CSV table of C-alpha atoms in Angstrom, one decimal:
chain,number,residue,atom,x,y,z
A,687,MET,CA,80.6,119.3,79.2
A,688,SER,CA,80.2,123.1,80.6
A,689,PRO,CA,82.0,122.8,84.5
A,690,SER,CA,80.3,121.8,86.9
A,691,PRO,CA,79.3,124.8,90.7
A,692,SER,CA,82.8,124.3,92.0
A,693,LEU,CA,83.1,122.3,95.4
A,694,SER,CA,85.2,123.8,98.6
A,695,ILE,CA,86.1,121.1,100.7
A,696,PRO,CA,88.9,123.0,103.4
A,697,PRO,CA,91.4,120.3,103.9
A,698,CYS,CA,93.5,119.1,106.7
A,699,TYR,CA,97.0,117.9,106.5
A,700,ARG,CA,98.0,114.3,106.8
A,701,SER,CA,100.5,113.0,105.9
A,702,PRO,CA,101.9,112.8,105.4
A,703,GLY,CA,99.7,114.6,105.2
A,704,ILE,CA,101.4,116.0,107.3
A,705,LEU,CA,103.2,119.6,107.8
A,706,LEU,CA,106.4,120.3,109.4
A,707,HIS,CA,108.4,123.1,109.4
A,708,ALA,CA,112.2,123.7,110.1
A,709,PRO,CA,115.8,123.6,108.1
A,710,ARG,CA,116.2,120.5,105.1
A,711,THR,CA,118.1,117.9,106.6
A,712,ARG,CA,120.3,115.7,105.0
A,713,GLY,CA,119.5,112.2,104.5
A,714,PRO,CA,117.1,110.3,101.8
A,715,PHE,CA,113.7,111.3,103.6
A,716,PRO,CA,112.1,115.0,102.8
A,717,PHE,CA,111.9,116.5,106.3
A,718,LEU,CA,109.8,120.0,107.3
A,719,CYS,CA,110.3,121.5,110.8
A,720,SER,CA,109.4,124.7,112.6
A,721,GLN,CA,112.4,126.0,114.4
A,722,SER,CA,113.7,124.7,117.1
A,723,SER,CA,112.8,123.4,121.0
A,724,SER,CA,110.2,122.6,123.5
A,725,PHE,CA,108.5,125.1,126.0
A,726,SER,CA,109.9,126.8,128.5
A,727,LYS,CA,110.6,126.0,131.9
A,728,ASP,CA,107.7,128.0,133.6
A,729,GLN,CA,105.5,126.2,131.0
A,730,ARG,CA,105.3,122.8,131.4
A,731,GLN,CA,102.7,121.8,133.6
A,732,THR,CA,100.7,124.5,131.8
A,733,HIS,CA,97.8,122.5,129.7
A,734,ASN,CA,95.0,125.3,128.8
A,735,CYS,CA,96.6,128.1,127.0
A,736,LYS,CA,95.3,130.9,125.5
A,737,GLY,CA,92.3,129.0,125.2
A,738,LEU,CA,93.9,125.5,123.7
A,739,LYS,CA,94.4,122.1,125.5
A,740,PHE,CA,97.9,120.9,125.2
A,741,ILE,CA,98.7,117.0,126.3
A,742,ARG,CA,102.2,116.7,128.1
A,743,GLY,CA,104.1,113.8,126.9
A,744,LYS,CA,101.2,111.1,126.9
A,745,LYS,CA,99.8,111.1,123.4
A,746,GLN,CA,101.1,108.0,121.3
A,747,LEU,CA,102.4,108.6,117.8
A,748,LYS,CA,101.3,105.8,116.8
A,749,ASP,CA,98.2,106.1,117.8
A,750,LEU,CA,98.3,108.9,114.7
A,751,SER,CA,99.7,106.5,112.2
A,752,THR,CA,98.2,104.6,109.7
A,753,TRP,CA,101.2,102.7,110.7
A,754,GLY,CA,100.5,102.2,113.9
A,755,ILE,CA,104.5,103.4,114.5
A,756,GLY,CA,105.9,106.1,116.9
A,757,GLY,CA,106.1,107.0,120.5
A,758,PRO,CA,105.3,110.3,122.9
A,759,CYS,CA,105.1,113.9,121.4
A,760,ASN,CA,106.0,116.4,124.0
A,761,TYR,CA,102.6,118.3,123.2
A,762,PHE,CA,99.8,117.2,121.5
A,763,ILE,CA,96.9,119.3,120.5
A,764,GLN,CA,93.0,119.1,118.6
A,765,VAL,CA,92.2,122.1,117.0
A,766,PHE,CA,88.2,121.7,115.3
A,767,ASP,CA,88.1,125.3,113.8
A,768,GLN,CA,90.4,127.4,112.1
A,769,THR,CA,90.2,129.9,114.4
A,770,GLN,CA,91.9,127.1,116.6
A,771,LEU,CA,94.3,125.9,113.9
A,772,VAL,CA,95.9,129.3,113.2
A,773,SER,CA,95.9,130.2,117.1
A,774,ALA,CA,98.0,126.6,117.7
A,775,ILE,CA,100.2,127.7,115.0
A,776,ARG,CA,101.0,131.2,116.7
A,777,PHE,CA,101.2,129.9,120.1
A,778,CYS,CA,103.8,127.6,118.9
A,779,ARG,CA,106.2,129.8,116.8
A,780,GLU,CA,105.7,132.6,119.3
A,781,HIS,CA,107.4,130.4,122.3
A,782,SER,CA,110.0,128.7,119.5
A,783,ILE,CA,108.2,124.7,118.9
A,784,ARG,CA,108.8,122.4,116.4
A,785,PHE,CA,104.9,121.4,115.8
A,786,VAL,CA,103.6,119.2,112.8
A,787,VAL,CA,100.4,119.3,111.3
A,788,ILE,CA,98.8,115.8,110.1
A,789,GLY,CA,95.5,114.5,109.7
A,790,LYS,CA,94.8,111.0,109.2
A,791,GLY,CA,98.6,110.3,109.5
A,792,SER,CA,99.0,108.3,106.6
A,793,ASN,CA,102.4,108.3,104.1
A,794,CYS,CA,104.2,109.3,107.2
A,795,LEU,CA,106.8,107.4,109.7
A,796,PHE,CA,107.1,108.3,113.2
A,797,ASP,CA,110.1,107.4,115.3
A,798,ASP,CA,109.7,105.4,118.3
A,799,VAL,CA,111.3,108.0,120.4
A,800,GLY,CA,108.5,110.3,119.8
A,801,PHE,CA,108.4,113.8,118.4
A,802,ASP,CA,110.1,116.4,120.6
A,803,GLY,CA,108.0,119.6,120.0
A,804,CYS,CA,103.8,119.2,119.4
A,805,VAL,CA,102.0,117.6,116.7
A,806,ILE,CA,98.8,119.8,116.1
A,807,LEU,CA,95.7,117.0,114.9
A,808,ASN,CA,93.6,118.8,112.4
A,809,ARG,CA,89.7,117.6,113.4
A,810,ILE,CA,88.3,120.0,111.6
A,811,GLU,CA,85.3,118.3,109.6
A,812,VAL,CA,83.3,120.6,108.0
A,813,GLY,CA,86.5,122.2,106.6
A,814,SER,CA,90.3,121.0,106.8
A,815,GLY,CA,89.2,117.4,108.1
A,816,PHE,CA,87.7,116.6,104.6
A,817,ARG,CA,88.3,112.8,104.2
A,818,PHE,CA,90.0,113.0,100.7
A,819,ASN,CA,88.1,109.6,100.0
A,820,ARG,CA,84.8,110.3,101.5
A,821,LEU,CA,84.7,113.2,99.2
A,822,GLY,CA,85.5,111.2,96.8
A,823,VAL,CA,82.9,108.5,97.0
A,824,GLN,CA,80.5,110.9,98.0
A,825,CYS,CA,81.1,113.4,94.4
A,826,SER,CA,81.1,109.9,92.5
A,827,ASN,CA,77.8,108.9,93.9
A,828,GLU,CA,76.8,112.4,92.5
A,829,GLY,CA,77.6,112.1,89.6
A,830,PHE,CA,81.0,114.4,89.0
A,831,THR,CA,83.8,113.4,88.1
A,832,GLY,CA,87.7,113.8,88.2
A,833,LEU,CA,88.1,112.1,92.0
A,834,GLU,CA,86.5,108.6,91.5
A,835,PHE,CA,90.2,107.9,92.5
A,836,ALA,CA,89.8,109.5,96.2
A,837,GLY,CA,87.9,106.3,97.0
A,838,GLY,CA,91.1,104.8,97.8
A,839,ILE,CA,92.9,107.3,99.4
A,840,PRO,CA,93.3,107.0,103.2
A,841,GLY,CA,94.4,110.7,104.6
A,842,THR,CA,92.6,114.3,103.9
A,843,VAL,CA,92.2,116.7,101.2
A,844,GLY,CA,95.2,118.8,102.2
A,845,GLY,CA,97.6,116.0,102.4
A,846,ALA,CA,96.7,114.6,99.0
A,847,THR,CA,96.7,118.1,97.1
A,848,TYR,CA,100.4,118.8,99.2
A,849,MET,CA,101.4,114.9,98.4
A,850,ASN,CA,99.2,116.0,94.9
A,851,ALA,CA,97.9,111.5,95.0
A,852,GLY,CA,96.4,110.2,92.4
A,853,ALA,CA,96.0,106.4,90.9
A,854,ASN,CA,94.3,105.4,88.0
A,855,GLY,CA,95.5,107.8,85.5
A,856,GLN,CA,93.7,110.6,87.3
A,857,GLU,CA,95.5,113.1,90.1
A,858,THR,CA,94.3,115.4,92.9
A,859,ALA,CA,96.0,118.6,90.7
A,860,ASN,CA,93.9,117.8,87.8
A,861,ALA,CA,90.6,118.7,89.5
A,862,ILE,CA,91.5,121.7,91.4
A,863,ARG,CA,90.4,125.6,91.1
A,864,SER,CA,92.0,127.4,93.7
A,865,VAL,CA,93.8,126.7,97.0
A,866,GLU,CA,93.8,128.7,100.3
A,867,PHE,CA,96.6,128.4,103.2
A,868,VAL,CA,97.4,130.0,106.3
A,869,THR,CA,101.1,131.2,106.4
A,870,MET,CA,103.4,130.8,109.1
A,871,ASP,CA,102.6,134.6,110.6
A,872,GLY,CA,99.2,133.4,110.2
A,873,LYS,CA,98.4,135.4,107.1
A,874,PHE,CA,95.8,133.7,104.8
A,875,LEU,CA,96.6,133.8,100.5
A,876,ARG,CA,94.7,131.9,98.0
A,877,PHE,CA,96.6,130.8,95.2
A,878,SER,CA,94.3,130.2,91.7
A,879,ARG,CA,95.3,126.6,90.0
A,880,THR,CA,97.0,128.7,87.3
A,881,ASP,CA,99.3,130.1,90.0
A,882,LEU,CA,101.0,126.4,91.0
A,883,VAL,CA,102.9,123.8,89.2
A,884,PHE,CA,102.2,120.4,89.8
A,885,ARG,CA,104.5,117.2,88.8
A,886,TYR,CA,103.7,113.7,89.9
A,887,ARG,CA,103.6,113.4,93.4
A,888,SER,CA,104.7,117.3,94.0
A,889,SER,CA,103.2,120.4,94.5
A,890,PRO,CA,104.5,123.6,95.0
A,891,PHE,CA,103.7,123.7,99.1
A,892,GLN,CA,106.5,121.0,99.8
A,893,VAL,CA,109.0,124.0,98.9
A,894,MET,CA,106.9,126.7,100.6
A,895,GLU,CA,108.5,127.8,103.4
A,896,GLU,CA,106.1,130.1,104.6
A,897,LEU,CA,104.0,127.5,104.2
A,898,ALA,CA,102.0,126.6,107.6
A,899,ALA,CA,99.0,124.8,106.2
A,900,ILE,CA,96.3,124.3,103.9
A,901,ILE,CA,92.7,125.3,105.0
A,902,ALA,CA,90.7,124.9,102.2
A,903,VAL,CA,90.4,123.2,98.5
A,904,THR,CA,88.1,124.3,95.5
A,905,PHE,CA,87.5,121.5,93.2
A,906,GLU,CA,86.4,122.2,89.5
A,907,LEU,CA,84.1,118.8,88.5
A,908,GLN,CA,82.1,117.5,86.0
A,909,HIS,CA,79.1,116.4,85.3
A,910,SER,CA,79.1,112.3,84.5
A,911,GLY,CA,76.8,109.9,84.6
A,912,SER,CA,79.6,107.2,84.3
A,913,ALA,CA,81.6,108.3,87.9
A,914,LYS,CA,79.9,106.1,90.4
A,915,ARG,CA,80.6,102.8,88.4
A,916,ARG,CA,84.0,104.2,87.4
A,917,GLN,CA,84.3,104.8,91.4
A,918,HIS,CA,83.2,101.5,92.2
A,919,GLU,CA,85.5,99.8,89.7
A,920,TYR,CA,88.6,101.6,90.9
A,921,MET,CA,87.0,100.6,95.0
A,922,GLU,CA,87.3,96.6,93.6
A,923,ARG,CA,90.4,97.2,91.9
A,924,ARG,CA,91.8,98.3,94.4
A,925,ARG,CA,90.8,95.5,97.1
A,926,MET,CA,92.0,93.1,94.5
A,927,SER,CA,95.7,94.3,94.5
A,928,GLN,CA,96.3,96.3,97.8
A,929,PRO,CA,96.5,94.8,101.2
A,930,VAL,CA,93.0,96.1,102.5
A,931,GLY,CA,93.0,96.3,106.2
A,932,GLU,CA,96.6,96.0,106.9
A,933,GLN,CA,98.8,98.6,108.6
A,934,THR,CA,100.0,100.8,105.9
A,935,ALA,CA,100.9,104.0,105.0
A,936,GLY,CA,100.1,103.2,101.3
A,937,SER,CA,102.3,103.6,98.7
A,938,VAL,CA,106.2,103.6,100.2
A,939,PHE,CA,108.3,104.6,96.9
A,940,ARG,CA,107.0,106.7,94.0
A,941,ASN,CA,107.2,105.1,90.4
A,942,PRO,CA,110.2,106.0,88.8
A,943,LEU,CA,109.7,108.4,86.3
A,944,ASP,CA,109.9,107.9,82.9
A,945,MET,CA,110.9,104.6,82.8
A,946,GLY,CA,107.5,102.6,82.5
A,947,VAL,CA,107.8,100.6,85.2
A,948,ALA,CA,106.1,100.7,88.4
A,949,ALA,CA,108.0,100.7,91.9
A,950,ALA,CA,106.1,97.7,93.1
A,951,GLU,CA,107.1,95.9,89.4
A,952,LEU,CA,111.0,96.5,90.4
A,953,ILE,CA,110.9,94.7,94.0
A,954,GLU,CA,109.0,92.5,93.1
A,955,LYS,CA,111.4,91.4,90.2
A,956,ALA,CA,114.1,91.6,92.9
A,957,GLY,CA,112.5,89.1,94.9
A,958,LEU,CA,111.6,90.8,97.7
A,959,LYS,CA,107.8,90.1,97.9
A,960,GLY,CA,107.2,89.1,101.8
A,961,PHE,CA,110.4,90.0,103.3
A,962,ARG,CA,110.5,90.8,106.3
A,963,VAL,CA,112.4,93.0,109.0
A,964,GLY,CA,111.0,92.6,112.8
A,965,GLY,CA,107.5,93.3,112.8
A,966,ALA,CA,108.0,95.5,109.2
A,967,MET,CA,107.4,93.2,105.8
A,968,VAL,CA,107.1,93.8,102.5
A,969,SER,CA,103.5,93.1,101.4
A,970,LYS,CA,102.7,89.7,99.6
A,971,VAL,CA,99.9,91.0,97.9
A,972,HIS,CA,101.2,94.6,96.5
A,973,ALA,CA,105.5,95.3,96.6
A,974,ASN,CA,105.0,98.5,97.4
A,975,PHE,CA,102.7,98.2,100.5
A,976,PHE,CA,105.0,97.9,103.7
A,977,ILE,CA,102.9,96.2,106.6
A,978,ASN,CA,103.7,96.7,109.8
A,979,CYS,CA,102.8,93.0,111.2
A,980,GLY,CA,102.9,93.4,114.4
A,981,GLY,CA,105.2,95.1,116.6
A,982,SER,CA,107.2,96.7,113.9
A,983,THR,CA,109.6,99.5,115.5
A,984,SER,CA,110.4,102.8,113.3
A,985,GLN,CA,114.0,101.1,113.0
A,986,ASP,CA,112.5,98.2,111.2
A,987,MET,CA,110.7,100.0,108.9
A,988,LEU,CA,113.7,102.4,108.1
A,989,HIS,CA,116.2,99.5,107.5
A,990,LEU,CA,114.0,97.8,104.9
A,991,LEU,CA,113.1,100.9,103.2
A,992,ALA,CA,116.8,101.0,103.2
A,993,LEU,CA,117.2,97.1,102.2
A,994,VAL,CA,114.4,97.6,99.8
A,995,LYS,CA,116.1,100.5,98.0
A,996,GLU,CA,120.1,99.0,98.0
A,997,LYS,CA,118.6,96.0,96.5
A,998,VAL,CA,116.3,97.2,93.7
A,999,ASP,CA,119.2,99.9,92.8
A,1000,GLN,CA,121.8,97.0,92.7
A,1001,LYS,CA,120.0,94.3,90.5
A,1002,PHE,CA,118.3,96.9,88.0
A,1003,GLY,CA,120.1,100.5,88.7
A,1004,VAL,CA,117.2,102.5,89.4
A,1005,GLN,CA,117.5,104.5,93.2
A,1006,LEU,CA,113.9,104.7,94.0
A,1007,LYS,CA,112.4,107.6,96.3
A,1008,GLU,CA,110.0,107.5,98.9
A,1009,GLU,CA,106.9,109.3,99.3
A,1010,ILE,CA,106.4,108.2,102.6
A,1011,ILE,CA,108.1,111.4,105.3
A,1012,TYR,CA,110.0,110.1,108.0
A,1013,ILE,CA,109.4,112.5,110.9
A,1014,ARG,CA,112.2,112.8,113.1
A,1015,PRO,CA,112.3,112.6,117.0
A,1016,GLU,CA,114.7,116.0,116.8
A,1017,ILE,CA,116.3,118.3,114.3
A,1018,ILE,CA,119.7,117.5,112.9
A,1019,ASP,CA,121.3,120.3,111.6
A,1020,MET,CA,123.8,119.8,108.5
A,1021,ASP,CA,126.8,118.9,110.7
A,1022,GLY,CA,124.7,116.6,112.6
A,1023,ASN,CA,124.0,118.7,116.1
A,1024,LYS,CA,120.8,117.7,117.7
A,1025,ASP,CA,118.5,121.1,118.2
A,1026,ARG,CA,116.9,120.9,121.5
């Protein structure tokens, strides 16, 4: 069948969908972040800068995460259009402020200490704040195939592109025609699909040091009379097999490559379904979903992640890799020194 007209939905960043900027740190979690510190002393009481409204020290990150975990961030700002997004990024860069761009805040774990920098919440609804699950349902209902799986994916289009999210044999990269993004110095660039190499839960944007935020994605979809039915089947399967309605971050581990076995199966066979550390628990419904079942701290969740990895490795010799991203409260350099 011939391709349909392309759908251009500028996305938001989640996490995440999240997008941090800085040197890589040691440890089991991927980590990105900006170059350093916080606002200078004479700016600490400033809430309105260059038309941008920053909130100081009051926003709790647990309110921005689907896991419901995280302390306060040093600065917080919401952006509602691309101009505000670029202005916020430039302002942070000019003042050497660490920043993270998020959308729905799924697939990320904030620390209880908080975040010593600026959290930029992308709220661009007709553009980069478009929710991925909403897009999947909308396209399927209108008879387009390629994004049926998206109806069960939390987060936003930008985050799905960044992580190459997927389910039910489909993944985001398969439907992408082009991606537009802004660099750390404020330049707008566009890559076509042929310029980009995606792999399982991996995109070139994850290692692109100059990337500040994805701002638009164009999808090329096909007409299909069965897309709506298929999307409904996927959603019903999700309701039956995942802890819908619980505080989770989606799948926490990537499925091992070339093994023919899912991470959830390994965790379940290790006898860890329902295992709990403090307020963090391995779901009894789907073992690759970890739940904040009441008052979980970031340390509870980190300990649970580490324990599950250890048990699976001991029993099967498989080292699971995290799909979620842990956002440290401050940068730690290669010598273990904190950069404030």
